[in-house]
GROMACS .gro file of N, CA, C and O in nm:
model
  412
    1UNK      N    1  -4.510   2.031   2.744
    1UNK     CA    2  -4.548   1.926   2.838
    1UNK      C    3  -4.433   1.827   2.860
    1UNK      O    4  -4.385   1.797   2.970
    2UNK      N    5  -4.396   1.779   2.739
    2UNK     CA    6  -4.252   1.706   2.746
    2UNK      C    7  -4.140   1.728   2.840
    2UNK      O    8  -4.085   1.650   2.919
    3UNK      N    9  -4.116   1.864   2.812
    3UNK     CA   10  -4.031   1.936   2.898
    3UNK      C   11  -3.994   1.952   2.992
    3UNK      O   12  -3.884   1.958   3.046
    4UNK      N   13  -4.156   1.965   3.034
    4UNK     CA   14  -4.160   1.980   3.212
    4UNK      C   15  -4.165   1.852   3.295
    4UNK      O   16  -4.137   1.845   3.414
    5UNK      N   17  -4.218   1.712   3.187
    5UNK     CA   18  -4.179   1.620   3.278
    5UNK      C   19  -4.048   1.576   3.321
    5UNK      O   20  -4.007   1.517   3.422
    6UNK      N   21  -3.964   1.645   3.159
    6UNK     CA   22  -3.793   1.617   3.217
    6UNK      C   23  -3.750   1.706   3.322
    6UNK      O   24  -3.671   1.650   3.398
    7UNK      N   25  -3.775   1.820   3.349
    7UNK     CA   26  -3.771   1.880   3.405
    7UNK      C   27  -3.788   1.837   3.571
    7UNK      O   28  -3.731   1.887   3.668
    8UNK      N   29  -3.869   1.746   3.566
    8UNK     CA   30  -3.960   1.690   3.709
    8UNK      C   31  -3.818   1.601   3.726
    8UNK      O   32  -3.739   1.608   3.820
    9UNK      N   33  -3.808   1.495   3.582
    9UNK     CA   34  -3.713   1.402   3.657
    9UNK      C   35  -3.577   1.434   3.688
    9UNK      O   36  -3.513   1.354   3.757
   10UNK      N   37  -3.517   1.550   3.643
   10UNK     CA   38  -3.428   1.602   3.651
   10UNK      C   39  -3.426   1.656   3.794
   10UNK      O   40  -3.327   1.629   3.862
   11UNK      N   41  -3.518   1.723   3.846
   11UNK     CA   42  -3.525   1.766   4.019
   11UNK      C   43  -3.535   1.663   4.069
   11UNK      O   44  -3.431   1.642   4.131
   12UNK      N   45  -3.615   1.569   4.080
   12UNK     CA   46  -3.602   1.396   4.142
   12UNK      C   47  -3.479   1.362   4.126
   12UNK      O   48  -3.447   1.323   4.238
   13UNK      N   49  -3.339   1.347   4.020
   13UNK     CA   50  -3.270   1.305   3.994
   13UNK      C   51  -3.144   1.384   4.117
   13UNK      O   52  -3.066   1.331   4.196
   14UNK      N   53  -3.166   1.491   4.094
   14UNK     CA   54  -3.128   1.621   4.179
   14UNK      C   55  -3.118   1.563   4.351
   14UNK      O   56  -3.012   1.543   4.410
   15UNK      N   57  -3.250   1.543   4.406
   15UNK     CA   58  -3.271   1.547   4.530
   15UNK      C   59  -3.209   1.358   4.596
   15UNK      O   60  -3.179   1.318   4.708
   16UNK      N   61  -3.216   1.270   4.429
   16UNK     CA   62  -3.183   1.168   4.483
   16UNK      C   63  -3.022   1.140   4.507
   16UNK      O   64  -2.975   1.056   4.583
   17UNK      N   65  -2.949   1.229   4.425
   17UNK     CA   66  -2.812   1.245   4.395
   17UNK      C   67  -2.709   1.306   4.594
   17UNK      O   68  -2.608   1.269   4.652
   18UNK      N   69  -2.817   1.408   4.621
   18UNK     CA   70  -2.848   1.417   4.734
   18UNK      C   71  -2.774   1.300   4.832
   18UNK      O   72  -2.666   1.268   4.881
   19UNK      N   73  -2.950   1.252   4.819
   19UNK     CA   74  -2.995   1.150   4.928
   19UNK      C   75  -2.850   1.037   4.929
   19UNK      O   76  -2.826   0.986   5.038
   20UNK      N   77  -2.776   1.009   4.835
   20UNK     CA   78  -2.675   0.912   4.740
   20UNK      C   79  -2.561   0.973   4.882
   20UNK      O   80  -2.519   0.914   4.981
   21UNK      N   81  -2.545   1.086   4.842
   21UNK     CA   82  -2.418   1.154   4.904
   21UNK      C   83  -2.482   1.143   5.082
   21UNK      O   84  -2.391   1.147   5.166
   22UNK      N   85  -2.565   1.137   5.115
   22UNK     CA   86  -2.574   1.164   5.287
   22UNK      C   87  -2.618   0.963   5.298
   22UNK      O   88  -2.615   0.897   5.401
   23UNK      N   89  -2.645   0.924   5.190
   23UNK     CA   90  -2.658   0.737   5.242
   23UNK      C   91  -2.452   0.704   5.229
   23UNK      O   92  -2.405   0.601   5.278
   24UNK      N   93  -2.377   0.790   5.172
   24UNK     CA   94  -2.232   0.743   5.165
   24UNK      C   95  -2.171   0.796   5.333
   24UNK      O   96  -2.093   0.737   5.407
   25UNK      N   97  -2.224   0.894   5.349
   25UNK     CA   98  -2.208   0.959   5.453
   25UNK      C   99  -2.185   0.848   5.593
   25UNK      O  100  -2.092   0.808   5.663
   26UNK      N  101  -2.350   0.826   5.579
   26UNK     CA  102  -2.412   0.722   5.707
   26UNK      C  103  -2.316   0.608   5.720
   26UNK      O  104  -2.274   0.566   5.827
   27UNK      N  105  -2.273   0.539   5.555
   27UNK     CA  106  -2.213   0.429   5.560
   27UNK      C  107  -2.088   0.425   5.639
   27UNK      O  108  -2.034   0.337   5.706
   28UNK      N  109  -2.043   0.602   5.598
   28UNK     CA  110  -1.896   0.580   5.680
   28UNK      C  111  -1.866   0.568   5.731
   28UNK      O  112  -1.760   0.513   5.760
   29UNK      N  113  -1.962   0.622   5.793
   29UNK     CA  114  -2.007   0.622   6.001
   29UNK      C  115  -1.989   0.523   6.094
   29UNK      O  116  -1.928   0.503   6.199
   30UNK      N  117  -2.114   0.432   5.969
   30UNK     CA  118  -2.140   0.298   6.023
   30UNK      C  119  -1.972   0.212   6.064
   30UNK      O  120  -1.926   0.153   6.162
   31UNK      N  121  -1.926   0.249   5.929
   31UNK     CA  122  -1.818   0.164   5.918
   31UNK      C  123  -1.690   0.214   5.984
   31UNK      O  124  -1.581   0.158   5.986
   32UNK      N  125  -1.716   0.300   6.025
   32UNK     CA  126  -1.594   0.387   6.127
   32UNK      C  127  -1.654   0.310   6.348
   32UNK      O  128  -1.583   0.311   6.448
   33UNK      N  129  -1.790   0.265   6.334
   33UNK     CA  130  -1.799   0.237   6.432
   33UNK      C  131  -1.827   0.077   6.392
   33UNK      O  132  -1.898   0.015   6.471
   34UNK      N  133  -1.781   0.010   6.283
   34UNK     CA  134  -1.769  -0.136   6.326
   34UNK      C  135  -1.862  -0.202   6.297
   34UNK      O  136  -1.870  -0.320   6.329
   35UNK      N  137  -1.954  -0.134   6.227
   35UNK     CA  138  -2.138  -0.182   6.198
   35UNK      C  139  -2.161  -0.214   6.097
   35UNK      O  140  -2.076  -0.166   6.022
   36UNK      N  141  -2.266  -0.299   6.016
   36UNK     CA  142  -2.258  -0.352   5.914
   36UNK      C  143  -2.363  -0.197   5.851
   36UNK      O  144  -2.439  -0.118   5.906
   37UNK      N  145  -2.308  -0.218   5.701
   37UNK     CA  146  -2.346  -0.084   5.655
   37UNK      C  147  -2.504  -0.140   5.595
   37UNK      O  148  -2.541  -0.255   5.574
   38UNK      N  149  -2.575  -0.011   5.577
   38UNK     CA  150  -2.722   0.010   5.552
   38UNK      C  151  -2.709  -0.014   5.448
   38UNK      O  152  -2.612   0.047   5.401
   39UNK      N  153  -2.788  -0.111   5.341
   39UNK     CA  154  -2.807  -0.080   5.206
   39UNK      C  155  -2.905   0.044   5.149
   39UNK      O  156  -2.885   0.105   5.044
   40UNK      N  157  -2.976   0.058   5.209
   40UNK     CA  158  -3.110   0.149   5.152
   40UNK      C  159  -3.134   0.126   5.049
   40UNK      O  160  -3.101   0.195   4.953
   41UNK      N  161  -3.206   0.008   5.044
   41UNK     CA  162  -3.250  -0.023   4.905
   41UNK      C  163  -3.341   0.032   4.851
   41UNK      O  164  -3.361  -0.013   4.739
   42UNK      N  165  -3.399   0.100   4.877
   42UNK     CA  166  -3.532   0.173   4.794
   42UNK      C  167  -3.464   0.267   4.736
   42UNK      O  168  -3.496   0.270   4.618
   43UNK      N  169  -3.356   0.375   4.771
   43UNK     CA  170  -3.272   0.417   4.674
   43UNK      C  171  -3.253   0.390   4.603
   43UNK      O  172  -3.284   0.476   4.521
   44UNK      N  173  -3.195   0.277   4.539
   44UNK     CA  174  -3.159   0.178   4.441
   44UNK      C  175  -3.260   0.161   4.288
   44UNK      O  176  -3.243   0.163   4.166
   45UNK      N  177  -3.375   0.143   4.391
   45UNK     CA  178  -3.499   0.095   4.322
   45UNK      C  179  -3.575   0.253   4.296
   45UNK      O  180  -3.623   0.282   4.186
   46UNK      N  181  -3.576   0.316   4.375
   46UNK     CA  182  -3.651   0.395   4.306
   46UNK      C  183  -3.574   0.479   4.145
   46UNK      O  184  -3.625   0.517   4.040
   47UNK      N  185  -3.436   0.481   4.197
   47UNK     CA  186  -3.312   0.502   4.064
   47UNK      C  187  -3.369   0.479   3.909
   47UNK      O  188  -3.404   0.550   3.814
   48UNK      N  189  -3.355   0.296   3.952
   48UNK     CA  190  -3.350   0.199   3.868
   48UNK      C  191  -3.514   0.206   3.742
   48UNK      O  192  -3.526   0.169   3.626
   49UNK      N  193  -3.628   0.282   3.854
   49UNK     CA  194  -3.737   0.269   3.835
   49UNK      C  195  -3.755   0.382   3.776
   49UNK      O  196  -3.870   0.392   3.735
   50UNK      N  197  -3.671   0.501   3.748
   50UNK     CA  198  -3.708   0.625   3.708
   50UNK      C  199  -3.627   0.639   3.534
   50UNK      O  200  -3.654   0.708   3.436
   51UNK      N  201  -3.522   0.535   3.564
   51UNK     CA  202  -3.445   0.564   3.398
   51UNK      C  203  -3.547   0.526   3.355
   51UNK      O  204  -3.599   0.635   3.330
   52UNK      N  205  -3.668   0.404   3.308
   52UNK     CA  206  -3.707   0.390   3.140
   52UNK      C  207  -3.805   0.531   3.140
   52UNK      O  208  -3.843   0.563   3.028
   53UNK      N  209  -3.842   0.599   3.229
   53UNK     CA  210  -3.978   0.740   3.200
   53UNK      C  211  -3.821   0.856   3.180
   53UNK      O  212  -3.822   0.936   3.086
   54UNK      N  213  -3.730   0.853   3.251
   54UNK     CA  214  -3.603   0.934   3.166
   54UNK      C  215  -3.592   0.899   3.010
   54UNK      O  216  -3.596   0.986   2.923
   55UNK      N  217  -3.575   0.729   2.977
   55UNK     CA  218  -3.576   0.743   2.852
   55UNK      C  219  -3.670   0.765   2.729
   55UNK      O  220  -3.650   0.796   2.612
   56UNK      N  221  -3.788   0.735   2.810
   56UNK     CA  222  -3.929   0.778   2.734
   56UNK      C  223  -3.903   0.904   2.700
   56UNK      O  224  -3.881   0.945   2.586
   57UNK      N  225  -3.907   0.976   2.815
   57UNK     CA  226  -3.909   1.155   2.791
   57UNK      C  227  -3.828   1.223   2.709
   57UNK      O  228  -3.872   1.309   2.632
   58UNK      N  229  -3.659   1.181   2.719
   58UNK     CA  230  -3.582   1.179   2.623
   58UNK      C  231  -3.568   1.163   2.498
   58UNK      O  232  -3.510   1.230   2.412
   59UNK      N  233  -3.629   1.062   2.496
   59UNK     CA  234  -3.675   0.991   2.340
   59UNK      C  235  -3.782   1.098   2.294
   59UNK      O  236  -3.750   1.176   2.204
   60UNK      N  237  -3.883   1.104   2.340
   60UNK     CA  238  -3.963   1.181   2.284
   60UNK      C  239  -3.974   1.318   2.256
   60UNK      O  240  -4.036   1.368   2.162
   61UNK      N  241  -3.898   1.388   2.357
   61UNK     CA  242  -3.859   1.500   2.326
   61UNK      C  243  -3.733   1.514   2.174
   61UNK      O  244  -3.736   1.601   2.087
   62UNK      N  245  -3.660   1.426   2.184
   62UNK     CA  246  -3.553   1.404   2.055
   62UNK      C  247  -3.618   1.397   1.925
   62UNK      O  248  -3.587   1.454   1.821
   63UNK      N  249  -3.733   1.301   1.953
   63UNK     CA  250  -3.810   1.267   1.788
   63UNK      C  251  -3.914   1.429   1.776
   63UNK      O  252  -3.890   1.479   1.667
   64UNK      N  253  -3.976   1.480   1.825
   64UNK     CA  254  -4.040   1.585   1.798
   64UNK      C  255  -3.921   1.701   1.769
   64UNK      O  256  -3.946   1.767   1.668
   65UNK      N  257  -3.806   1.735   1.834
   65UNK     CA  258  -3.702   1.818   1.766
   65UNK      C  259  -3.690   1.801   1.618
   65UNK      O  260  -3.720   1.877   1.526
   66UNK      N  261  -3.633   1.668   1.619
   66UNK     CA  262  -3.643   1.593   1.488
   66UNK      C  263  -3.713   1.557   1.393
   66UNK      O  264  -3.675   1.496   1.293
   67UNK      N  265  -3.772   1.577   1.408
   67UNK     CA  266  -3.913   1.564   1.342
   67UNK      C  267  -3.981   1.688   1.248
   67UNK      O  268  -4.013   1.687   1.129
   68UNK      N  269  -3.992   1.802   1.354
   68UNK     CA  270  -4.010   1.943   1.319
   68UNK      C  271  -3.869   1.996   1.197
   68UNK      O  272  -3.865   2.073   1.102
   69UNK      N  273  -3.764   1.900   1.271
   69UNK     CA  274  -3.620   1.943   1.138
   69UNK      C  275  -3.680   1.890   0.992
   69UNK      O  276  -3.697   1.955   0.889
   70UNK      N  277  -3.705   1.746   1.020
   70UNK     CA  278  -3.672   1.658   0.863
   70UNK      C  279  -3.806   1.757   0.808
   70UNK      O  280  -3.790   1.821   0.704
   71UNK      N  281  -3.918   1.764   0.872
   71UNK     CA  282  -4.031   1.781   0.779
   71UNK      C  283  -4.023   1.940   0.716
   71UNK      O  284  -4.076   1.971   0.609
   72UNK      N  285  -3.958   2.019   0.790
   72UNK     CA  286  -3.968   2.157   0.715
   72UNK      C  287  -3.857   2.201   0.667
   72UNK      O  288  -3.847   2.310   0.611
   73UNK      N  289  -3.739   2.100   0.688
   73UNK     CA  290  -3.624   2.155   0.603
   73UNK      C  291  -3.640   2.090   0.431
   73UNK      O  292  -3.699   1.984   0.408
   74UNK      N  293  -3.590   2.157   0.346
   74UNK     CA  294  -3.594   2.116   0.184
   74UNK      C  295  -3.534   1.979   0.193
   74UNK      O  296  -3.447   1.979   0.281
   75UNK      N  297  -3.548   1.857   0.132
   75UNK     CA  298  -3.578   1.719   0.134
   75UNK      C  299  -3.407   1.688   0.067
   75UNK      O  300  -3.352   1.583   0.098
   76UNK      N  301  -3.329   1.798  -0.031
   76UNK     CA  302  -3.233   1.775  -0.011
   76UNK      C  303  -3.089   1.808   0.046
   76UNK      O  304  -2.973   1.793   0.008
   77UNK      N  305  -3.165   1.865   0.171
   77UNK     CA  306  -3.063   1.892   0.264
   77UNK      C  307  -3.038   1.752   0.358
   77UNK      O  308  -2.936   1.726   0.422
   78UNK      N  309  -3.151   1.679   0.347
   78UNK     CA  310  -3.159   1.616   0.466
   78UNK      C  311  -3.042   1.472   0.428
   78UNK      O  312  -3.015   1.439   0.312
   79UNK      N  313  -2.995   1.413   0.530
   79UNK     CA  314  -2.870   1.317   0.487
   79UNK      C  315  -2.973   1.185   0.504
   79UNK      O  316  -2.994   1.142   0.617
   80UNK      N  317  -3.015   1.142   0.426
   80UNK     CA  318  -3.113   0.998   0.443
   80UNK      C  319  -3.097   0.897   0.524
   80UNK      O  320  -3.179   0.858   0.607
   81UNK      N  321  -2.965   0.840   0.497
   81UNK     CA  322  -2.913   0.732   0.613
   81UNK      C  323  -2.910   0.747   0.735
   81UNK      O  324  -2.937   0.659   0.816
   82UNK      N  325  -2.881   0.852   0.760
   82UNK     CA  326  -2.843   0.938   0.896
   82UNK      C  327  -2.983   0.915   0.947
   82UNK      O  328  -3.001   0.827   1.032
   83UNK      N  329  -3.107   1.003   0.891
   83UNK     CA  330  -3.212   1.047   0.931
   83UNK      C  331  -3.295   0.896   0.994
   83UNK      O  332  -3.356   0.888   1.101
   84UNK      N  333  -3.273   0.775   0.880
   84UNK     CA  334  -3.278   0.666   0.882
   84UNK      C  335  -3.246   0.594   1.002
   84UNK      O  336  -3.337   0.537   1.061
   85UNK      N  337  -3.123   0.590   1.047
   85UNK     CA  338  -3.094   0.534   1.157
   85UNK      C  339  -3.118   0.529   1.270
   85UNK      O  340  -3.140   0.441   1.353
   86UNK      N  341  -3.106   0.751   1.264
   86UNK     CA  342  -3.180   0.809   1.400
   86UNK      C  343  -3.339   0.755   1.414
   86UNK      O  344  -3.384   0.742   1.527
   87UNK      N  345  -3.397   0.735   1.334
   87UNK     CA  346  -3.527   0.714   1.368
   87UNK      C  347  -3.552   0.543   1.413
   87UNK      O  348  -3.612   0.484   1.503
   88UNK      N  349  -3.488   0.513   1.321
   88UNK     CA  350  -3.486   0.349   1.391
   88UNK      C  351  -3.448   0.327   1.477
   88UNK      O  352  -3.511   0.238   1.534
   89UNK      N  353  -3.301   0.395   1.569
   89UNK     CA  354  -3.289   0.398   1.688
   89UNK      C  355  -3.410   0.395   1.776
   89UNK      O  356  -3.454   0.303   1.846
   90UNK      N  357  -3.469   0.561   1.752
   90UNK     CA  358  -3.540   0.572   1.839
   90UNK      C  359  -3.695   0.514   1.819
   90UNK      O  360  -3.764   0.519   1.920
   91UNK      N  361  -3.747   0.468   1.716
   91UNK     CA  362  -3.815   0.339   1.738
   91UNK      C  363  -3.810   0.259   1.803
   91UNK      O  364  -3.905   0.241   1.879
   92UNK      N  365  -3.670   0.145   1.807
   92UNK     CA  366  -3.638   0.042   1.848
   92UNK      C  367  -3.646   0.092   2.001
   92UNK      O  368  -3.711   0.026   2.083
   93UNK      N  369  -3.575   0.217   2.039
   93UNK     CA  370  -3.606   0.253   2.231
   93UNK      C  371  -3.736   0.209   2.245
   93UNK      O  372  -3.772   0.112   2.311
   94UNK      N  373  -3.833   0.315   2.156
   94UNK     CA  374  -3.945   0.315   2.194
   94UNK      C  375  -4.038   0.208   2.262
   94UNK      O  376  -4.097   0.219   2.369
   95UNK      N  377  -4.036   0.089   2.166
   95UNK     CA  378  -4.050  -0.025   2.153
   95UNK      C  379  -4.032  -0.115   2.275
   95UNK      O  380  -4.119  -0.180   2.333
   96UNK      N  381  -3.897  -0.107   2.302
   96UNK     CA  382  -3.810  -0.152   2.404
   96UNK      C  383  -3.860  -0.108   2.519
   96UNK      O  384  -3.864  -0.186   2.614
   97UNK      N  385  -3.911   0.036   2.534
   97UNK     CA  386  -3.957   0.114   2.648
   97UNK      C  387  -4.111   0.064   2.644
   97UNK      O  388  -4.144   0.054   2.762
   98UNK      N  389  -4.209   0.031   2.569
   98UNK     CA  390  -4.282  -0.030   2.580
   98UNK      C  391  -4.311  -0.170   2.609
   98UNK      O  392  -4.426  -0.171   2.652
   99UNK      N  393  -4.274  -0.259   2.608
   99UNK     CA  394  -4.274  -0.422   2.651
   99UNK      C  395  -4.210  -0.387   2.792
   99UNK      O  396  -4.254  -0.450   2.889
  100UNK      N  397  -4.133  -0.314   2.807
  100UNK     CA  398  -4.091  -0.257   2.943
  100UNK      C  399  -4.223  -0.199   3.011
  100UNK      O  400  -4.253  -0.255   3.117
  101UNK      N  401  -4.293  -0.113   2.974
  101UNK     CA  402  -4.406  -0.130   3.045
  101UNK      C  403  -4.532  -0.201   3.072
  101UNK      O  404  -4.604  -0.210   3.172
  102UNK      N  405  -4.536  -0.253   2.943
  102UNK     CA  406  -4.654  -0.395   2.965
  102UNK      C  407  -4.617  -0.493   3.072
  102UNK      O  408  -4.701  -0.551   3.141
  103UNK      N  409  -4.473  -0.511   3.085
  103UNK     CA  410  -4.493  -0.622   3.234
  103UNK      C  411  -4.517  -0.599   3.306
  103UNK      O  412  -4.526  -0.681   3.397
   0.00000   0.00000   0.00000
C-alpha cells in the first residue's frame, strides 16, 4: 500500500516536472515578446503541498524496511547507535510531519 502511494507521487511528480518545463517554455515566449511573465502559481503550490505526503510516505516506507531488519536480524549484529539515531530521526520527521498536518 505504501508503495503504491509513492508510486502515485512519483507520477504526479513526473507530470508536474512536465508542466515546469512547458511553464519555462511560455515564459520565454512571453519574454521574447516583451510581456510580463506568468507566474503560475498553483504550480508552485501544488509542489510545495505534495513534499510533506512525499515525506510521510518515505518515512514510512524506510521505518517498516527497518524495522523488519532490526527485529529479525540476531541483536548482535545490529550497531545500536546507528539504529538509535535512525529511528529518532525518523520519529522526529514523523512528528514534524504531524503538527504539519494538524494546522
Amino acid at each position: 500500500m505504501v508503495q503504491k502511494y509513492l508510486d502515485e507521487l512519483d507520477s504526479l511528480t513526473k507530470q508536474l516536472e512536465i508542466v515546469k518545463l512547458k511553464v519555462q517554455a511560455i515564459n520565454k515566449e512571453e519574454n521574447k515578446l516583451g510581456w510580463n511573465m506568468t507566474e503560475f502559481q498553483q504550480i508552485i503550490t501544488i509542489t510545495d503541498k505534495m513534499e510533506p505526503f512525499k515525506d510521510l510516505w518515505n518515512t514510512t516506507l524506510t521505518f517498516r524496511s527497518e524495522y523488519a531488519s532490526w527485529s529479525r536480524s540476531p541483536i548482535f549484529n545490529l550497531e545500536g547507535l546507528e539504529v538509535e539515531k535512525r529511528h529518532k530521526n525518523m520519529s522526529t520527521k514523523m512528528t514534524d510531519l504531524r503538527d504539519m498536518f494538524e494546522e
